[in-house]
Short mmCIF file of C-alpha atoms and ligand atoms in Angstrom, two decimals:
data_model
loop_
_atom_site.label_atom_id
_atom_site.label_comp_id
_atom_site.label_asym_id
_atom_site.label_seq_id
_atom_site.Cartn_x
_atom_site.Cartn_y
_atom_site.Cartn_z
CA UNK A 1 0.00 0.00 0.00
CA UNK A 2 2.09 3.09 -1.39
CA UNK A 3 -1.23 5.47 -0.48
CA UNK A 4 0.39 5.62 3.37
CA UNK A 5 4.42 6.46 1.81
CA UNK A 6 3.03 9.18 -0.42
CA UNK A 7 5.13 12.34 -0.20
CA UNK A 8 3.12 15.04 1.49
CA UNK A 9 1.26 17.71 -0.36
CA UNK A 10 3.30 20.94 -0.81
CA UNK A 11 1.08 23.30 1.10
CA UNK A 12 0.38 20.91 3.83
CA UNK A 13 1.25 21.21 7.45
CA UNK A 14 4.11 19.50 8.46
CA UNK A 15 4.21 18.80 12.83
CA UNK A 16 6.88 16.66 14.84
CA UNK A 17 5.19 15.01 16.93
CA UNK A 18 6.05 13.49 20.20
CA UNK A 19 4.67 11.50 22.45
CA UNK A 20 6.87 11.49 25.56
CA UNK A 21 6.30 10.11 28.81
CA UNK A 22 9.65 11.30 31.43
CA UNK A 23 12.40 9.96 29.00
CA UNK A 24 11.01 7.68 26.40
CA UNK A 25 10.37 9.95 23.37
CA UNK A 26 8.62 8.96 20.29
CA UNK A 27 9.16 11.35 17.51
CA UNK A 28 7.52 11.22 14.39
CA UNK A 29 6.82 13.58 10.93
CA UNK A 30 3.15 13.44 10.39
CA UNK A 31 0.49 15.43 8.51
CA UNK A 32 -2.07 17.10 10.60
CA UNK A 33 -3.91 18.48 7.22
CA UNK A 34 -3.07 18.80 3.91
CA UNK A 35 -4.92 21.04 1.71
CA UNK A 36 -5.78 18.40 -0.55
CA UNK A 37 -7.47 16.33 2.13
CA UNK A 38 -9.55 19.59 3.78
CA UNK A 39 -11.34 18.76 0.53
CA UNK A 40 -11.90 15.48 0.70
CA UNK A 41 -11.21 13.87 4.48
CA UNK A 42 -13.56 11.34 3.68
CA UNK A 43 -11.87 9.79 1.30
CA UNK A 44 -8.71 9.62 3.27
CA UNK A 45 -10.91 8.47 6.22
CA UNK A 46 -12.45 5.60 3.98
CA UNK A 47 -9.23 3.53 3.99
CA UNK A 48 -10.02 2.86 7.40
CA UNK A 49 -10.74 -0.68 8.10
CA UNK A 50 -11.93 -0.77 11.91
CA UNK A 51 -11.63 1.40 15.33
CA UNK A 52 -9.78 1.01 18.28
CA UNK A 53 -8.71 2.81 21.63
CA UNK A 54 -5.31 3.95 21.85
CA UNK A 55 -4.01 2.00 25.17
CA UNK A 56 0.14 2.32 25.32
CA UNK A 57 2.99 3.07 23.50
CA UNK A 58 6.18 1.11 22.82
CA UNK A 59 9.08 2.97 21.11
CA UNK A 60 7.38 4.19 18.06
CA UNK A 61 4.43 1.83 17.77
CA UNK A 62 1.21 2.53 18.99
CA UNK A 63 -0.65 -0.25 21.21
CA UNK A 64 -4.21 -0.34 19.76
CA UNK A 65 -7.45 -2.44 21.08
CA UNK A 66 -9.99 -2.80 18.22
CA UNK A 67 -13.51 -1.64 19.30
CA UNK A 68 -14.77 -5.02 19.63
CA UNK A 69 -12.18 -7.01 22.14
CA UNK A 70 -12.26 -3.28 24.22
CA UNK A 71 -15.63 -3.50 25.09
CA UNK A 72 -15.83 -7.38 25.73
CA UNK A 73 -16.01 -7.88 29.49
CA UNK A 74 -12.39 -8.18 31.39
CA UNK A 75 -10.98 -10.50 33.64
CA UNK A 76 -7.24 -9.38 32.68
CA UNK A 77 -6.39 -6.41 32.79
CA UNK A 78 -5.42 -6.09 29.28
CA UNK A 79 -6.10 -7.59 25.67
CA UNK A 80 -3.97 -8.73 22.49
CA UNK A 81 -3.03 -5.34 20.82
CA UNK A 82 -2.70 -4.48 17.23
CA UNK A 83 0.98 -2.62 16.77
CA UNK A 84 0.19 0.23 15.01
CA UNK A 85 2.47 3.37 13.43
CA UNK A 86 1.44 6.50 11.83
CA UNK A 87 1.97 6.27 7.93
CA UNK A 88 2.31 9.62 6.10
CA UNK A 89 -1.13 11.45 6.35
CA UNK A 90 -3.03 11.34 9.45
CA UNK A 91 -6.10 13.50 10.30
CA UNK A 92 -7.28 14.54 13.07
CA UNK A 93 -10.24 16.22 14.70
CA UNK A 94 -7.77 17.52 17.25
CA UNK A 95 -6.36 20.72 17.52
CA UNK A 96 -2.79 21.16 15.87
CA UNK A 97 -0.78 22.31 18.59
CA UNK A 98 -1.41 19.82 20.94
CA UNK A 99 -0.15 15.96 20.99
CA UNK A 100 -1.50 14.42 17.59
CA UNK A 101 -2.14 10.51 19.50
CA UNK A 102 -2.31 9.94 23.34
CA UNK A 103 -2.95 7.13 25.23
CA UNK A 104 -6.74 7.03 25.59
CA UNK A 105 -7.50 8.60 21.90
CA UNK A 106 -10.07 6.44 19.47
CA UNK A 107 -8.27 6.05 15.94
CA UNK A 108 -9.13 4.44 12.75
CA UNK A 109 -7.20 2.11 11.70
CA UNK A 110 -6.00 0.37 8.30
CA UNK A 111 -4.80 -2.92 8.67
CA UNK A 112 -1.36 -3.93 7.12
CA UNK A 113 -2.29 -6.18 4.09
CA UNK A 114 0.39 -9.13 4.95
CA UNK A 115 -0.11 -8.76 8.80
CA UNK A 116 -3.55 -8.66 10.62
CA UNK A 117 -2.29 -7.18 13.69
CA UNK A 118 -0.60 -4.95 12.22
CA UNK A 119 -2.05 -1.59 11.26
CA UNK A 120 -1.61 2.26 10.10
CA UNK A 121 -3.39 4.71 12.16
CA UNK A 122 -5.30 7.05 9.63
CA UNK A 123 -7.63 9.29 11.79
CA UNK A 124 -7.99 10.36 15.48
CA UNK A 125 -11.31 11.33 16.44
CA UNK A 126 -12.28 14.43 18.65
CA UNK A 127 -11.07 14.11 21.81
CA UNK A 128 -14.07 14.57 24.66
CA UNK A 129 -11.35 15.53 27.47
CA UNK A 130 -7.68 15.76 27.60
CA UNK A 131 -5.44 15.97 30.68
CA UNK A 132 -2.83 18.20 29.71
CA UNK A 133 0.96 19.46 30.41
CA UNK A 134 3.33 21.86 29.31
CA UNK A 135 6.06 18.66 28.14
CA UNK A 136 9.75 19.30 29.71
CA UNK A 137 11.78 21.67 28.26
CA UNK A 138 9.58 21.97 25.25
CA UNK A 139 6.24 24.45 24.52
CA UNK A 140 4.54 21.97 23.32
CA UNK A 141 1.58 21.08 24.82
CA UNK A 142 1.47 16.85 26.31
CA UNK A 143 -1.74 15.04 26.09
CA UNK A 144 -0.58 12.75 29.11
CA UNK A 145 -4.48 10.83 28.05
CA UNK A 146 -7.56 11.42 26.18
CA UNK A 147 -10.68 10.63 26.98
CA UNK A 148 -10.30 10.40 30.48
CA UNK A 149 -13.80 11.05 32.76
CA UNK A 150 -12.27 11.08 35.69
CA UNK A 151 -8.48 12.35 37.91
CA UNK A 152 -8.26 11.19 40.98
CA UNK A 153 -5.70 13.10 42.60
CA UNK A 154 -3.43 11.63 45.13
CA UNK A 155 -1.65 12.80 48.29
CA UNK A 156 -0.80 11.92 51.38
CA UNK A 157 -1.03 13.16 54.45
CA UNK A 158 2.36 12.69 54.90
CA UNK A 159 5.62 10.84 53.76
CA UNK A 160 5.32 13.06 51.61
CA UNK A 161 4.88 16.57 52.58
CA UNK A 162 1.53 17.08 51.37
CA UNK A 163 1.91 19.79 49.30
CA UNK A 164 -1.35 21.89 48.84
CA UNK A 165 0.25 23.93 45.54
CA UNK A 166 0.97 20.49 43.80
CA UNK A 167 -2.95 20.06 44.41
CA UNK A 168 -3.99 23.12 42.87
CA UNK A 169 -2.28 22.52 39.96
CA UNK A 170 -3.77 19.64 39.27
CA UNK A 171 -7.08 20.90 39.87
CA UNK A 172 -6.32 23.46 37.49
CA UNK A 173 -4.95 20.95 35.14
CA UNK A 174 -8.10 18.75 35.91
CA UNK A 175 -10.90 21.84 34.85
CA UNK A 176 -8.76 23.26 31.76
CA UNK A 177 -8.90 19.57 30.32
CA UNK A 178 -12.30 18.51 31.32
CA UNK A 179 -11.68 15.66 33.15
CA UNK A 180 -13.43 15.82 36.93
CA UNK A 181 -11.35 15.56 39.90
CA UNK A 182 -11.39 13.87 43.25
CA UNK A 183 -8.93 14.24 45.70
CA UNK A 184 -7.68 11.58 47.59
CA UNK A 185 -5.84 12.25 50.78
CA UNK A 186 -3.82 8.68 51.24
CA UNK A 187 -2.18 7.53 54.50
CA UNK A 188 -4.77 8.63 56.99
CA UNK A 189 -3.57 5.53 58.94
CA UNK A 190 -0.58 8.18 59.89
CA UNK A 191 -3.18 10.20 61.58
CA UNK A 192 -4.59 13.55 59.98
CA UNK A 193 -2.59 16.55 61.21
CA UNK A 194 -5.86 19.06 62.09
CA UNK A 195 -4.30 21.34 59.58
CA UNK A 196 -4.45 18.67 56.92
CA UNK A 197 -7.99 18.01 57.83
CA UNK A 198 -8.72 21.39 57.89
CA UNK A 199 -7.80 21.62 54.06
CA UNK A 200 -9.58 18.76 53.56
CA UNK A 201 -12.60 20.12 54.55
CA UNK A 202 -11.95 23.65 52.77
CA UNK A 203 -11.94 21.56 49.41
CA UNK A 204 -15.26 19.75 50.28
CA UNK A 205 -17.40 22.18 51.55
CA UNK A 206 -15.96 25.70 49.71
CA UNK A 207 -14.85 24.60 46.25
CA UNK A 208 -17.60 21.22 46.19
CA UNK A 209 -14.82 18.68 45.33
CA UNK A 210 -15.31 15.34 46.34
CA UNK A 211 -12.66 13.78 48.47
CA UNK A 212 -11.69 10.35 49.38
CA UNK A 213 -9.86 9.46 52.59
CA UNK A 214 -7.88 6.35 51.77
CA UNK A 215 -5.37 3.89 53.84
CA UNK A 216 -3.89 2.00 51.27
CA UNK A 217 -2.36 -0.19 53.95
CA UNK A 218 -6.15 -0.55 56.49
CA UNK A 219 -8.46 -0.84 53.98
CA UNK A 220 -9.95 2.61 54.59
CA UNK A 221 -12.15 4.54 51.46
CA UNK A 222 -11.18 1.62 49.08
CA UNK A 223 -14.42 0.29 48.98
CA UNK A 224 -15.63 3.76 47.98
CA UNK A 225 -12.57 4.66 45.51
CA UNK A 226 -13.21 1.05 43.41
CA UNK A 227 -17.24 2.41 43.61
CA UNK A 228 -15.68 5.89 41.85
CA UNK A 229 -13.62 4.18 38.92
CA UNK A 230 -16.40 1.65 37.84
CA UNK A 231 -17.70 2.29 34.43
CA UNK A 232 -15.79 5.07 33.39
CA UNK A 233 -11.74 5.71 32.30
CA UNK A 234 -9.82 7.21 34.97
CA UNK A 235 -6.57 8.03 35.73
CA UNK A 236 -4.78 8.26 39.37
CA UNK A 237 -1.82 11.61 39.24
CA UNK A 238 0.26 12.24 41.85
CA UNK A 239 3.95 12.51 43.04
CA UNK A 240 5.93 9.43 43.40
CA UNK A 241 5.55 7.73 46.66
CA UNK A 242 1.98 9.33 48.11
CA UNK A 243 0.79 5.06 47.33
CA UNK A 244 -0.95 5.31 43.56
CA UNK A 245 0.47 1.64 43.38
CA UNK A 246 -0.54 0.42 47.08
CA UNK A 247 -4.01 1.96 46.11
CA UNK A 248 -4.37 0.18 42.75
CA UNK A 249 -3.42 -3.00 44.75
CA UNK A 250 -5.55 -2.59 47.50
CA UNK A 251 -8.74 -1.72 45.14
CA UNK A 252 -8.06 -4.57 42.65
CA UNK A 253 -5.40 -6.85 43.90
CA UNK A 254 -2.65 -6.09 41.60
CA UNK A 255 0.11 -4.33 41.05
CA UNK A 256 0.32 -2.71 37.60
CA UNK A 257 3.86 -3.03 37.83
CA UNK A 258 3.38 -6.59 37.18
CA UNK A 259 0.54 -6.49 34.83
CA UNK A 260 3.22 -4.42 32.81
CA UNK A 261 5.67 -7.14 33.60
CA UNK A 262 3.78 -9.58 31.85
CA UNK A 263 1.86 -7.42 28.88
CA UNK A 264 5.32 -6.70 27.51
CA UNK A 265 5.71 -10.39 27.03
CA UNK A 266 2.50 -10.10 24.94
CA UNK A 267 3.65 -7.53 23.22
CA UNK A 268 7.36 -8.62 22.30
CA UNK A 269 8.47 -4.90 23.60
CA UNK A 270 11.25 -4.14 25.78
CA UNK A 271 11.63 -1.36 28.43
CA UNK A 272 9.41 0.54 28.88
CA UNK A 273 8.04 1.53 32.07
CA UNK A 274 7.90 4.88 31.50
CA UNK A 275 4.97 5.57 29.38
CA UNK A 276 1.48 5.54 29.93
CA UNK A 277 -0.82 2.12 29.68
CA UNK A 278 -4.55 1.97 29.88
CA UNK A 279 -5.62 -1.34 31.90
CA UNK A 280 -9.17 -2.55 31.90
CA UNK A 281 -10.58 -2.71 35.98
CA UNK A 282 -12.43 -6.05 36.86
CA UNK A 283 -15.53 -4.21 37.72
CA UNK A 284 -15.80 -2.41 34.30
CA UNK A 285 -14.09 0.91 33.65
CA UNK A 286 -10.92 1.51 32.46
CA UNK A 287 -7.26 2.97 34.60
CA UNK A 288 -4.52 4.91 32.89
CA UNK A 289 -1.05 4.72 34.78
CA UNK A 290 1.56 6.95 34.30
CA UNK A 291 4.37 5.88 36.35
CA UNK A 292 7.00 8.36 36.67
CA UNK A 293 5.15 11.99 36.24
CA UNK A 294 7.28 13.90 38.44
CA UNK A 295 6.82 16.79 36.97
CA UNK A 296 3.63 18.49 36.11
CA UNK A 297 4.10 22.11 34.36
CA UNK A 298 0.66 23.81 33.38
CA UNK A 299 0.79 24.66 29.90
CA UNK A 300 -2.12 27.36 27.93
CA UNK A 301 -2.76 29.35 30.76
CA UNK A 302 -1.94 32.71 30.43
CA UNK A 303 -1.11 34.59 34.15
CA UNK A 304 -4.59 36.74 33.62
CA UNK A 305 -6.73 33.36 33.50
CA UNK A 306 -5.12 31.61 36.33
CA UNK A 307 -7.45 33.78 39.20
CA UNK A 308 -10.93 32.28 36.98
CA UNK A 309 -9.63 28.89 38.21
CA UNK A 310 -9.72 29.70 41.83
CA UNK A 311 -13.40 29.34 42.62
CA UNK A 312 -13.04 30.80 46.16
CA UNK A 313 -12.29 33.97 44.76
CA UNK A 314 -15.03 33.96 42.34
CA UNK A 315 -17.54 35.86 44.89
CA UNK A 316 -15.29 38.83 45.40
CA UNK A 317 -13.12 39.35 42.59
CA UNK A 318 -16.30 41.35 40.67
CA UNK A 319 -15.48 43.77 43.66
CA UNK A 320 -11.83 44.55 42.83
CA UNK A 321 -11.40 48.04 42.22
CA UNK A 322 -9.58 47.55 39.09
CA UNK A 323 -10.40 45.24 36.48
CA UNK A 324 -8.85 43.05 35.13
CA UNK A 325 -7.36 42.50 38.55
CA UNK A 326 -4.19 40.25 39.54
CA UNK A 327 -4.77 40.40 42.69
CA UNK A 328 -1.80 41.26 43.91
CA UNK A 329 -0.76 44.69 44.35
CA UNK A 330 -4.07 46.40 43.28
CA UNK A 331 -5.22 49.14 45.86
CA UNK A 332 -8.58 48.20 46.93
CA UNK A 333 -8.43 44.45 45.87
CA UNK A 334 -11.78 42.54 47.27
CA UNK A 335 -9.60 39.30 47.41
CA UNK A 336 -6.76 40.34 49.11
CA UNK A 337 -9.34 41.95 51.39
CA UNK A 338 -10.81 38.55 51.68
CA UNK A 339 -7.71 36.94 52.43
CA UNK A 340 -7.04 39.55 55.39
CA UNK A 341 -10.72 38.63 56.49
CA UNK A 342 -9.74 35.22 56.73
CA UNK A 343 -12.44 33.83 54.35
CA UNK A 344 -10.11 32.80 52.08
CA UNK A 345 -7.09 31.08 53.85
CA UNK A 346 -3.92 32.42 53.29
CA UNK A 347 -2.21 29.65 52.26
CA UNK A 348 -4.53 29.40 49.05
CA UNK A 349 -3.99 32.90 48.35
CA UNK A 350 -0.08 31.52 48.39
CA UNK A 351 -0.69 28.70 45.92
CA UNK A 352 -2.04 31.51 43.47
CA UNK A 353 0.97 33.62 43.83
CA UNK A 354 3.44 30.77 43.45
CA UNK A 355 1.78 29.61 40.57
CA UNK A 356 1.39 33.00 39.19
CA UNK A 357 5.01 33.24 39.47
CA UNK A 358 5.34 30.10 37.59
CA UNK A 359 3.55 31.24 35.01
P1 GDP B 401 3.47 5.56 44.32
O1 GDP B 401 4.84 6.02 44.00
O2 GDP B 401 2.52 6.70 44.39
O3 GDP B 401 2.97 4.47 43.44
O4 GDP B 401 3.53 5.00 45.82
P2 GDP B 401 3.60 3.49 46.32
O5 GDP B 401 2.31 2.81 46.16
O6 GDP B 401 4.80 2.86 45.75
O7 GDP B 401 3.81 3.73 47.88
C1 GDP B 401 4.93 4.43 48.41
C2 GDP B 401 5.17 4.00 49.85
O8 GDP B 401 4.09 4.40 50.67
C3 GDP B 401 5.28 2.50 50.01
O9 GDP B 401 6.29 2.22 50.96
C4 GDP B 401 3.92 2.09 50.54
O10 GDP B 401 3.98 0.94 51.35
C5 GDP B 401 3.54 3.29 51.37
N1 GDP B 401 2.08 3.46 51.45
C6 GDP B 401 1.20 3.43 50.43
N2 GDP B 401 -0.06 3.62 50.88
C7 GDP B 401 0.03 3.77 52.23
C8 GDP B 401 -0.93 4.01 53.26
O11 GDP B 401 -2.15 4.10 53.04
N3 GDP B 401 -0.45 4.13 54.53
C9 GDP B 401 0.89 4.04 54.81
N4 GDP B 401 1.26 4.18 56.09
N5 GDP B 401 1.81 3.81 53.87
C10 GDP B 401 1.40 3.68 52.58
ZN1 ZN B 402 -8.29 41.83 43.03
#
């Protein structure tokens, strides 16, 4: 099939695209859009032979389950994949500047004529959410996964610090992709500092998140947290060591780095632990792991937008005498005035400085 080697239109938009997961990079030269197929996508979308969901990615070959074996019911937490690469056109419904294939992302798919589990990935559909980074050292923005309904956000109460900015971000990261969060404060067997549980509360009650108080190790909230992933594709972010693994365990009874172990005997690949894998959950619903996220840098916020994502200031920032307003060295600022109250706890008011600064 010479259609896929073609040499890209003249006018057509060339991207490098990457997807890149702490480490492992996967580069490749791929056509967003060519002129010539704005005119006729369905054509180019016709080669397609069946559907699948995007679920890892092994050097430069994309893991794909076909439509049907995804939705068959699961007792392992993965299926046969086809191998799939990116041939010389691929459309999207996607925006241009963002990650053109993510783990999570529905594709059509052309099968290789001599090889039936072999394929050429020749569309990705729109993607419903995206969870989103700025990628390291790049401007790119990272689709870390598409498609994903729900974050649950993980941190402990201690061992490690829990660090309340880190949890901003990724409710800010959370809203600007679409996906809905739910925080999980781990370790409570530790005991909850009253601070701690006084942030805890704050989230609940003033900004409406839900939160889940988990002890990987006692058993505690894992009853509810297996209730919250059941039926829908979610995805568990956090910094190494708050228990993402332990909690996986303790809801499921395994360890995805041993469902890894054994996939990539399945799948003839080699090392790599770094990258994203969607696993299917016993009880229905589907868990994205991204082991090694250290890092997570916000990426298409400007420093203006960053105050709309802190709800608590929401009912006082229409009060700022000047608008726009920072919030930060305006005379007659309603939040600051808030934050001197004590309505809004200093510490939050922190988080939006240091991340302002970051910006
Ligand atoms: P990950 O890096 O987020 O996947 O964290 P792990 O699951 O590897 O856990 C890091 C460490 O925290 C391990 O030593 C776990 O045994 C410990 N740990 C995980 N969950 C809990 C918990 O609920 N309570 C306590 N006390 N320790 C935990
Ligand atoms: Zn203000």
């Amino acid at each position: 099939m010479t259609l896929f080697r073609r040499k890209p239109h003249r006018k057509s938009i060339l991207r490098r695209d990457s997807a890149r997961i702490e480490g492992e990079t996967v580069e490749e030269q791929s056509v967003a859009l060519s002129t010539r197929l704005k005119k006729a996508p369905e054509k180019h979308r016709a080669r397609a032979s069946f559907v699948g969901r995007i679920v890892g990615v092994e050097s430069n070959t994309w893991l794909v389950e076909d439509h049907y074996t995804y939705h068959q019911p699961h007792d392992v937490p993965f299926s046969p994949t086809h191998l799939c690469i990116t041939g010389g056109v691929v459309t999207t419904d996607n925006r241009e500047d963002e990650s053109l294939l993510a783990v999570g992302d529905w594709v059509e798919i052309a099968h290789m004529p001599d090889d039936e589990r072999r394929g050429v990935i020749v569309h990705v559909r729109q993607r419903q959410t995206r969870l989103f980074r700025r990628s390291p050292g790049e401007h790119e923005v990272q689709v870390i996964a598409a498609n994903v309904e729900r974050a649950f956000l993980v941190h402990s109460v201690a061992l490690p610090y829990f660090s309340r900015r880190l949890l901003d971000r990724h409710l800010i990261a959370a809203e600007q992709g679409g996906v809905e969060p739910v925080i999980v404060f781990n370790k409570i067997d530790l005991g909850v500092p009253p601070e701690i549980d006084q942030v805890i509360k704050y989230y609940r009650d003033q900004l409406g998140i839900p939160i889940c108080r988990t002890s990987a190790i006692r058993g505690d909230g894992i009853s509810e947290l297996r209730a919250l992933m059941r039926g829908v594709t979610s995805i568990l972010i956090g910094a190494s060591g708050v228990g993402k693994s332990a909690l996986v365990n303790a809801c499921f009874g395994i360890s995805l780095q041993q469902v890894r172990a054994i996939s990539r005997k399945y799948e003839r690949g080699r090392h790599t632990t770094t990258n994203a894998r969607l696993f299917h959950l016993q009880d229905g619903g589907e868990l994205v792991d991204t082991p090694g996220m250290r890092e997570f840098a916000l990426a298409e916020l400007e420093p203006e937008e960053l105050a709309f994502y802190f709800h608590d200031f929401d009912e006082y920032s229409p009060e700022c005498k000047y608008q726009p307003c920072t919030h930060t060295h305006e005379p007659n600022c309603a939040v600051r005035a808030a934050v001197e109250r004590g309505v809004i706890p200093f510490e939050r008011y922190e988080s939006y400085l240091l991340i302002l600064e970051s910006l």
